[in-house]
Short mmCIF file of C-alpha atoms in Angstrom, two decimals:
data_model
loop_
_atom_site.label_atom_id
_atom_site.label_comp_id
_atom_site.label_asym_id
_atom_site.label_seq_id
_atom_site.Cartn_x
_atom_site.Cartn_y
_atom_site.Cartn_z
CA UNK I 12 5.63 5.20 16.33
CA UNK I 13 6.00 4.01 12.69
CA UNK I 14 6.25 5.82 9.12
CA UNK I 15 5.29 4.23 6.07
CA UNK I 16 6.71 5.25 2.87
CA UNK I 17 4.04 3.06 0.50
CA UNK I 18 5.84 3.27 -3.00
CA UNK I 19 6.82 5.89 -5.77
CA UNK I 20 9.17 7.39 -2.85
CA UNK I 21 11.63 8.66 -5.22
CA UNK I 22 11.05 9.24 -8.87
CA UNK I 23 13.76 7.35 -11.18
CA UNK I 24 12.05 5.16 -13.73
CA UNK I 25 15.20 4.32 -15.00
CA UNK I 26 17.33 1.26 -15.74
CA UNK I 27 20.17 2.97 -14.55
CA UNK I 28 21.05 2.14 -11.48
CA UNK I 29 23.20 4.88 -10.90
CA UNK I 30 20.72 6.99 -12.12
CA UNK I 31 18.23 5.58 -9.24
CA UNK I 32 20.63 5.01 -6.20
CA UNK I 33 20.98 9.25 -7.07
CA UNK I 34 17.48 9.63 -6.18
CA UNK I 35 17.47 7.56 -2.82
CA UNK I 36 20.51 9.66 -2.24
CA UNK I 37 19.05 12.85 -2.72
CA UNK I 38 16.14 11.54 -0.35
CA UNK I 39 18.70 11.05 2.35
CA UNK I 40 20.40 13.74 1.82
CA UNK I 41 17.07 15.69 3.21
CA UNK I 42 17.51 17.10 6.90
CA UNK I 43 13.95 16.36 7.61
CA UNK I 44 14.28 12.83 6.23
CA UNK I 45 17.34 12.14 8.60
CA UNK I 46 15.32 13.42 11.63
CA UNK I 47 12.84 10.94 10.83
CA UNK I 48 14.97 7.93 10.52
CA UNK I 49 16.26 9.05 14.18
CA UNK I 50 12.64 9.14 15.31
CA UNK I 51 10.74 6.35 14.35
CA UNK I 52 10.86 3.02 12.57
CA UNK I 53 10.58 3.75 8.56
CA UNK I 54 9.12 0.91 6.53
CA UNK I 55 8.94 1.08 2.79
CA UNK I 56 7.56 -0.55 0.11
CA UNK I 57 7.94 -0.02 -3.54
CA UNK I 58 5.54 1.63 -6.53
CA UNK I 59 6.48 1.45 -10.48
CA UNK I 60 8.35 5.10 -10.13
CA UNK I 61 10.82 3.78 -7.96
CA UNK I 62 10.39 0.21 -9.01
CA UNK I 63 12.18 1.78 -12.12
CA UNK I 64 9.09 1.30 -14.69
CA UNK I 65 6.34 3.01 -15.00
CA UNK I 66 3.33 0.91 -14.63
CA UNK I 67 5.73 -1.71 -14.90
CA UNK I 68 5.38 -5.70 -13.21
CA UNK I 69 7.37 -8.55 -13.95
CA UNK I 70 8.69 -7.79 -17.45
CA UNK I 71 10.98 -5.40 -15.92
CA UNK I 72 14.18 -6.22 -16.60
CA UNK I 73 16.45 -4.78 -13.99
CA UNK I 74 14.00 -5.17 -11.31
CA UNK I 75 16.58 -7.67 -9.45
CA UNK I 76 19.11 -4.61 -9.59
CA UNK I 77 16.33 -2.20 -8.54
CA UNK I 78 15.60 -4.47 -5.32
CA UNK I 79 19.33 -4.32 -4.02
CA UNK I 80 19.54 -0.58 -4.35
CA UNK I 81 16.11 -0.74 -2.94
CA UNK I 82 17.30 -2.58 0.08
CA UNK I 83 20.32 -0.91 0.47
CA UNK I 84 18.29 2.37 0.44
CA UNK I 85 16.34 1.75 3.47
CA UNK I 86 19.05 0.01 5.29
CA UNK I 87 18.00 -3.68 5.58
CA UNK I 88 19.52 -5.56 7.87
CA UNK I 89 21.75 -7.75 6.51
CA UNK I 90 20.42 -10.97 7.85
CA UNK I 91 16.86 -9.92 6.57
CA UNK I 92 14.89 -12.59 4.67
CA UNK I 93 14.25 -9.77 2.19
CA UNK I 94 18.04 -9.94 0.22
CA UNK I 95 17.33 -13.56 0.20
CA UNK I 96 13.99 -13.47 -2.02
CA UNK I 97 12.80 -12.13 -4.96
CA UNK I 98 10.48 -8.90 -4.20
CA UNK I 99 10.50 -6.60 -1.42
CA UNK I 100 7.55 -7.72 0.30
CA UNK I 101 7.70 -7.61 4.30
CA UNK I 102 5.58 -7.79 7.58
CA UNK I 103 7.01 -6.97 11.12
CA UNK I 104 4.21 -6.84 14.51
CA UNK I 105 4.70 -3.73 17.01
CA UNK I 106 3.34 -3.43 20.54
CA UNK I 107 2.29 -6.34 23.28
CA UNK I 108 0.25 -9.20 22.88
CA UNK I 109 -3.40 -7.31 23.87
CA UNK I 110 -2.23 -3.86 21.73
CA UNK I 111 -0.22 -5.99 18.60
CA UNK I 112 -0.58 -4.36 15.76
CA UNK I 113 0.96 -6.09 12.66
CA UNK I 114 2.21 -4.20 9.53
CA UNK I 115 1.85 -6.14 6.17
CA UNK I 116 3.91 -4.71 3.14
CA UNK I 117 2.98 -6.10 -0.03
CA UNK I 118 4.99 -6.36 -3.31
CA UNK I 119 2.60 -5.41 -6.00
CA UNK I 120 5.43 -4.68 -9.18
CA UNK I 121 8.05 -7.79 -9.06
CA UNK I 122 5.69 -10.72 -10.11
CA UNK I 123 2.73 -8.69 -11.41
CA UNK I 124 1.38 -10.10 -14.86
CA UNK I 125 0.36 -7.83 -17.90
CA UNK I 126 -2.64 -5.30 -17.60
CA UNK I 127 -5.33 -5.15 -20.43
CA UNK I 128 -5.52 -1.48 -22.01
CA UNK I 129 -9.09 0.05 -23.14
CA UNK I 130 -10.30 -0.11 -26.30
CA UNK I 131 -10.82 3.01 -26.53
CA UNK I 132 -9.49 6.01 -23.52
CA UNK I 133 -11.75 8.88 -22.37
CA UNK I 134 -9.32 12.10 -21.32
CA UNK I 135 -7.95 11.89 -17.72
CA UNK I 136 -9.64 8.16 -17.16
CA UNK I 137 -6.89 5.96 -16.97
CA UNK I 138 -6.38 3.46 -19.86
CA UNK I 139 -6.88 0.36 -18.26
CA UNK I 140 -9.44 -2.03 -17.92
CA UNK I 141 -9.96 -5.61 -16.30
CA UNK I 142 -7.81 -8.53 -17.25
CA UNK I 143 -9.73 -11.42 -16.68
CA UNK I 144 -7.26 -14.15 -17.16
CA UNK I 145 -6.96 -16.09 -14.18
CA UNK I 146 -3.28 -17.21 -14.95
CA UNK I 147 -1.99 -13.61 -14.14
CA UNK I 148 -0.78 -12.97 -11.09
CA UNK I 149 -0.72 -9.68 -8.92
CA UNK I 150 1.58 -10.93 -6.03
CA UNK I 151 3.31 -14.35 -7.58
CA UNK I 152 2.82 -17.80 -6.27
CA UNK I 153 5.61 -17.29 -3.46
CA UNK I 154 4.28 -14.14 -2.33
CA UNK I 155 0.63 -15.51 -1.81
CA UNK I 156 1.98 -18.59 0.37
CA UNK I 157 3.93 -15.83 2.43
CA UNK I 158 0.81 -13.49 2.51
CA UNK I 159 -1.23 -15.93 3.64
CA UNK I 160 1.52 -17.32 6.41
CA UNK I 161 1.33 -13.81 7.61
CA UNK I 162 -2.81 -13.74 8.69
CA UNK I 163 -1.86 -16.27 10.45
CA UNK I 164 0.08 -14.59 12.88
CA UNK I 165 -1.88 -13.35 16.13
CA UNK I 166 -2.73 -9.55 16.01
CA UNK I 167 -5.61 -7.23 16.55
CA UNK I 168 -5.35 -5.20 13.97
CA UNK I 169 -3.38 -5.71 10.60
CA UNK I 170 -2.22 -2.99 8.53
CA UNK I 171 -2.46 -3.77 5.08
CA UNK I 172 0.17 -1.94 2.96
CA UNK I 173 -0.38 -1.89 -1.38
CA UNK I 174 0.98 0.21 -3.41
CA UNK I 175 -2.16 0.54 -5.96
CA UNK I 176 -5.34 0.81 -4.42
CA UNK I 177 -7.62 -1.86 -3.12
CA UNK I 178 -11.29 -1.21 -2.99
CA UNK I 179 -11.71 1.65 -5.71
CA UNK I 180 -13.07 0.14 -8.83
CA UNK I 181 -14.01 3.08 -11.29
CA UNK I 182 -11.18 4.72 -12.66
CA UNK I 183 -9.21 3.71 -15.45
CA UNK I 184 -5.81 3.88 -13.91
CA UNK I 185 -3.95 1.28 -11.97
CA UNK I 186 -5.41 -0.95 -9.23
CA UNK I 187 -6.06 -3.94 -8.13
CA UNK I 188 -9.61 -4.43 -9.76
CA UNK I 189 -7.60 -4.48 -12.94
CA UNK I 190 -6.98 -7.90 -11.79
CA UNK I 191 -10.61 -8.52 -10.53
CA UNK I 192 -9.57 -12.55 -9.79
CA UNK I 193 -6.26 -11.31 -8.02
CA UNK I 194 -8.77 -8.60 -5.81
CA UNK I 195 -11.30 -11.65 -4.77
CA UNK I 196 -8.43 -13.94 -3.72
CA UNK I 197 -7.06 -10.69 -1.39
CA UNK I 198 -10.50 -10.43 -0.28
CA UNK I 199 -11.43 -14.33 0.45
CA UNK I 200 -7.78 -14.46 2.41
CA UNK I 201 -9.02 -11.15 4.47
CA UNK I 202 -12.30 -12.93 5.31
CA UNK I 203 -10.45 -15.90 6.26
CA UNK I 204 -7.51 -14.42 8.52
CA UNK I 205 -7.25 -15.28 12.20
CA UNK I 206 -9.45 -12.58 13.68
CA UNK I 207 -8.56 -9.07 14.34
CA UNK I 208 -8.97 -6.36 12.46
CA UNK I 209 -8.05 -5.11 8.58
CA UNK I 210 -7.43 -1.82 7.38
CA UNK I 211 -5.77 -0.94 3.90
CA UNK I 212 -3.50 1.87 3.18
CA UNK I 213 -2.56 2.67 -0.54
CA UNK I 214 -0.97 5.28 -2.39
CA UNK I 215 -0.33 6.08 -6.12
CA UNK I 216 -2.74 8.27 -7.60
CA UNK I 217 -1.63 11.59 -6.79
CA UNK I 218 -4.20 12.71 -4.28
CA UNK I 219 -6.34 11.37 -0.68
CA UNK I 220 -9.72 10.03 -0.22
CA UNK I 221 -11.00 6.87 1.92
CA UNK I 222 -12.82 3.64 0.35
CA UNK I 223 -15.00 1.56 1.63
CA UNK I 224 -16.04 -1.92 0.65
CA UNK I 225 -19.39 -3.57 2.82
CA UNK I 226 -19.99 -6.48 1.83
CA UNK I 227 -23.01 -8.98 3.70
CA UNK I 228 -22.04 -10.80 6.43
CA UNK I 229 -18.41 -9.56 6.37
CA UNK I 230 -16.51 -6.67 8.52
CA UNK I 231 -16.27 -3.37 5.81
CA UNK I 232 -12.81 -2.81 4.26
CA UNK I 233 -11.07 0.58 4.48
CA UNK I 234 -8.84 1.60 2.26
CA UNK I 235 -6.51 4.94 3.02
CA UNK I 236 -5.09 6.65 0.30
CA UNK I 237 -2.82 8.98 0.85
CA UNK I 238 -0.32 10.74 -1.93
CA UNK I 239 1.58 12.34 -2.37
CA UNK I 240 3.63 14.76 -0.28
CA UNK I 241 5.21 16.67 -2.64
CA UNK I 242 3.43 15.84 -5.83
CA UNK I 243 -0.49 15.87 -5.54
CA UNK I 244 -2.66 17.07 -7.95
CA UNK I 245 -4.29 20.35 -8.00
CA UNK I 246 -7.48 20.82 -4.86
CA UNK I 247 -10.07 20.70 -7.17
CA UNK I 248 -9.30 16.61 -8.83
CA UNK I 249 -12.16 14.62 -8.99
CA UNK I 250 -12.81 11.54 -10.11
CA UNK I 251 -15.45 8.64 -10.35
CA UNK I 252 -15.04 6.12 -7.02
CA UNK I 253 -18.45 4.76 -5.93
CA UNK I 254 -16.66 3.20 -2.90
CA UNK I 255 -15.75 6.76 -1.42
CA UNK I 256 -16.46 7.89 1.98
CA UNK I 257 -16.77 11.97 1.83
CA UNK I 258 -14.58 13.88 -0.42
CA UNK I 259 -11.48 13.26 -2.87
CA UNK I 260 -8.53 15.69 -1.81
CA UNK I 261 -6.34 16.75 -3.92
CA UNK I 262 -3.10 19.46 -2.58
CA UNK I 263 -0.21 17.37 -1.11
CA UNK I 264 -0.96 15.13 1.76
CA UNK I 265 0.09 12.35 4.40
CA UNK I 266 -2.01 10.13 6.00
CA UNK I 267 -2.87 9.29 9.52
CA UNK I 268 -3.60 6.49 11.82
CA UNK I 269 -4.29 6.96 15.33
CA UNK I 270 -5.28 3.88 17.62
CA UNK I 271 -6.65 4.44 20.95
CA UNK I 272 -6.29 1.30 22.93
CA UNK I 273 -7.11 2.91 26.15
CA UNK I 274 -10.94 2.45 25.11
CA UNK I 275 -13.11 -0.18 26.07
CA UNK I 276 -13.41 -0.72 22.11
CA UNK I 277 -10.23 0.68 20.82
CA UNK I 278 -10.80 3.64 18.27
CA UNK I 279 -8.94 3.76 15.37
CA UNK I 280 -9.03 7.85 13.85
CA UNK I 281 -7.91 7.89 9.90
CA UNK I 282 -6.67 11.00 8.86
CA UNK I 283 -5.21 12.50 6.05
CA UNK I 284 -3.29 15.98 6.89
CA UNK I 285 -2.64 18.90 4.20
CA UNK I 286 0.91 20.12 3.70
CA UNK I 287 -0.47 23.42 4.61
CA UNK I 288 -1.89 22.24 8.27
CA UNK I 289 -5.22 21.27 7.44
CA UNK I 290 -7.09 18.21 8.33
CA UNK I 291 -9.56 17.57 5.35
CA UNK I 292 -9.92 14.16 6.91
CA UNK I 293 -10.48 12.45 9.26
CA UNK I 294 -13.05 9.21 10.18
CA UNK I 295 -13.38 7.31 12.98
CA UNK I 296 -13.70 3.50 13.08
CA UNK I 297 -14.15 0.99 16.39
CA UNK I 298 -11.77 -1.72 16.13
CA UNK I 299 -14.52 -4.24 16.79
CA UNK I 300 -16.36 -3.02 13.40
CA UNK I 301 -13.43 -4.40 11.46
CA UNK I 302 -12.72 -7.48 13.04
CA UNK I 303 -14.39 -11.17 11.83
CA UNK I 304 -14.32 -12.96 15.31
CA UNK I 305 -11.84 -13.02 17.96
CA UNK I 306 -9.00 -11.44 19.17
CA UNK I 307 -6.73 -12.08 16.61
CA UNK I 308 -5.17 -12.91 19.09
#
């Protein structure tokens, strides 16, 4: 029905923009890719790799440039709000009013503030650690008033789409617990949404594994990582994640979301699928567990 691509979908970390429309071109250029785009509706977001920085937020200093190829990539419509602002953030809602499922796409490069590196780095950690500064930003001032326009709009089940994971907290690399104030106000506007369900989908790290955050008196939050198709690590990658449900995959991967309304309590089936065939895994979730109240909708 819908593919995502959630960020580092070409590699370019370049300034050159040359050097990075080459990439999306080489990407289109890929007879599987153009069956797709006949297919289905592709949505995209960005990551720092094809952001043009790696690791990179706001100090990036073609990341205006990098937006318009980024656009033009992916075809934007012309009259889409998206070549009028700053950032590539983006929601669109599929399906009828008792089956609507909205897509959020967040922007988590353009306005993101500095991270704070570890004193000291243990091998194959990550080298970051939390910045508790309250006066940096993960999505910008703009993007925040748009995020939060967006839970306002009636759906059962939101689709949550970041770039850097959500609900892991233990590993030293990027995510959004290197912010830990920017992670509460994500949470606090999930609680506060109007109804329907939440699930998270991330990318990034090179390999697939489900999180999940409970939290008392609140609905649990899932976060789907999936990455990446052509560039996981090795099977055997482990790392710390306290949040995990099950295993860590490595061996590339695409994830999976399957929603069956026809249920009295729709089931939504998580999946993340080997290049290879395999089905490593897969969890199911009732749409009522996620929800805080209502319909959404």
């Amino acid at each position: 029905d819908v593919f995502l691509f959630i960020g580092d979908n070409v590699y370019a970390d370049t300034r050159d923009m040359e050097v990075l429309r080459a990439a999306y071109a080489k990407l289109a250029a890929v007879p599987g890719y153009q069956r797709l785009r006949q297919t289905c509706p592709v949505l995209a977001t960005w990551d720092d790799h094809d952001y043009g920085l790696n690791d990179g937020g706001a100090e990036f200093s073609m990341k205006d440039e990098s937006q318009r190829a980024f656009l033009e990539a992916f075809d934007e419509p012309t009259d889409s709000p998206r070549w009028l602002r700053p950032g590539v953030h983006d929601a669109r809602v599929f399906g009828p009013p008792n089956r609507r499922v909205q897509i959020i796409l967040l922007d988590t490069r353009y306005f993101r503030g500095p991270l704070a590196l570890r004193d000291t780095r243990l091998p194959g950690f990550g080298r970051y650690t939390a910045n508790n500064d309250p006066a940096v930003t993960m999505l910008g001032a703009e993007q925040w008033a748009w995020f939060e326009e967006q839970l306002r709009v009636p759906a059962r089940l939101r689709i949550i789409v970041s770039s850097i994971q959500v609900v892991a907290e233990d590993h030293g690399w990027e995510k959004w617990m290197n912010l830990p104030h920017e992670r509460g106000r994500l949470l606090a506007a999930l609680d506060g949404r109007r109804g329907g369900g939440v699930l998270i989908v991330s990318g990034d790290r090179h390999m697939a594994e489900l999180s999940r955050l409970d939290r008392e008196g609140y609905p649990p939050v899932y976060d789907l990582t999936s990455s990446g198709m052509n560039c996981a690590l090795s099977p055997g990658y482990d790392e710390p994640n306290r949040r995990r449900v099950g295993k860590v995959h490595g061996g590339d991967n695409f994830g999976l979301i399957t929603i069956d309304w026809e249920q009295p309590d729709p089931e939504i089936t998580l999946e993340i699928h080997h290049a290879d065939g395999g089905v490593p895994l897969q969890h199911l979730v009732p749409l009522s567990t996620l929800s805080t109240g209502g319909d959404g909708g």
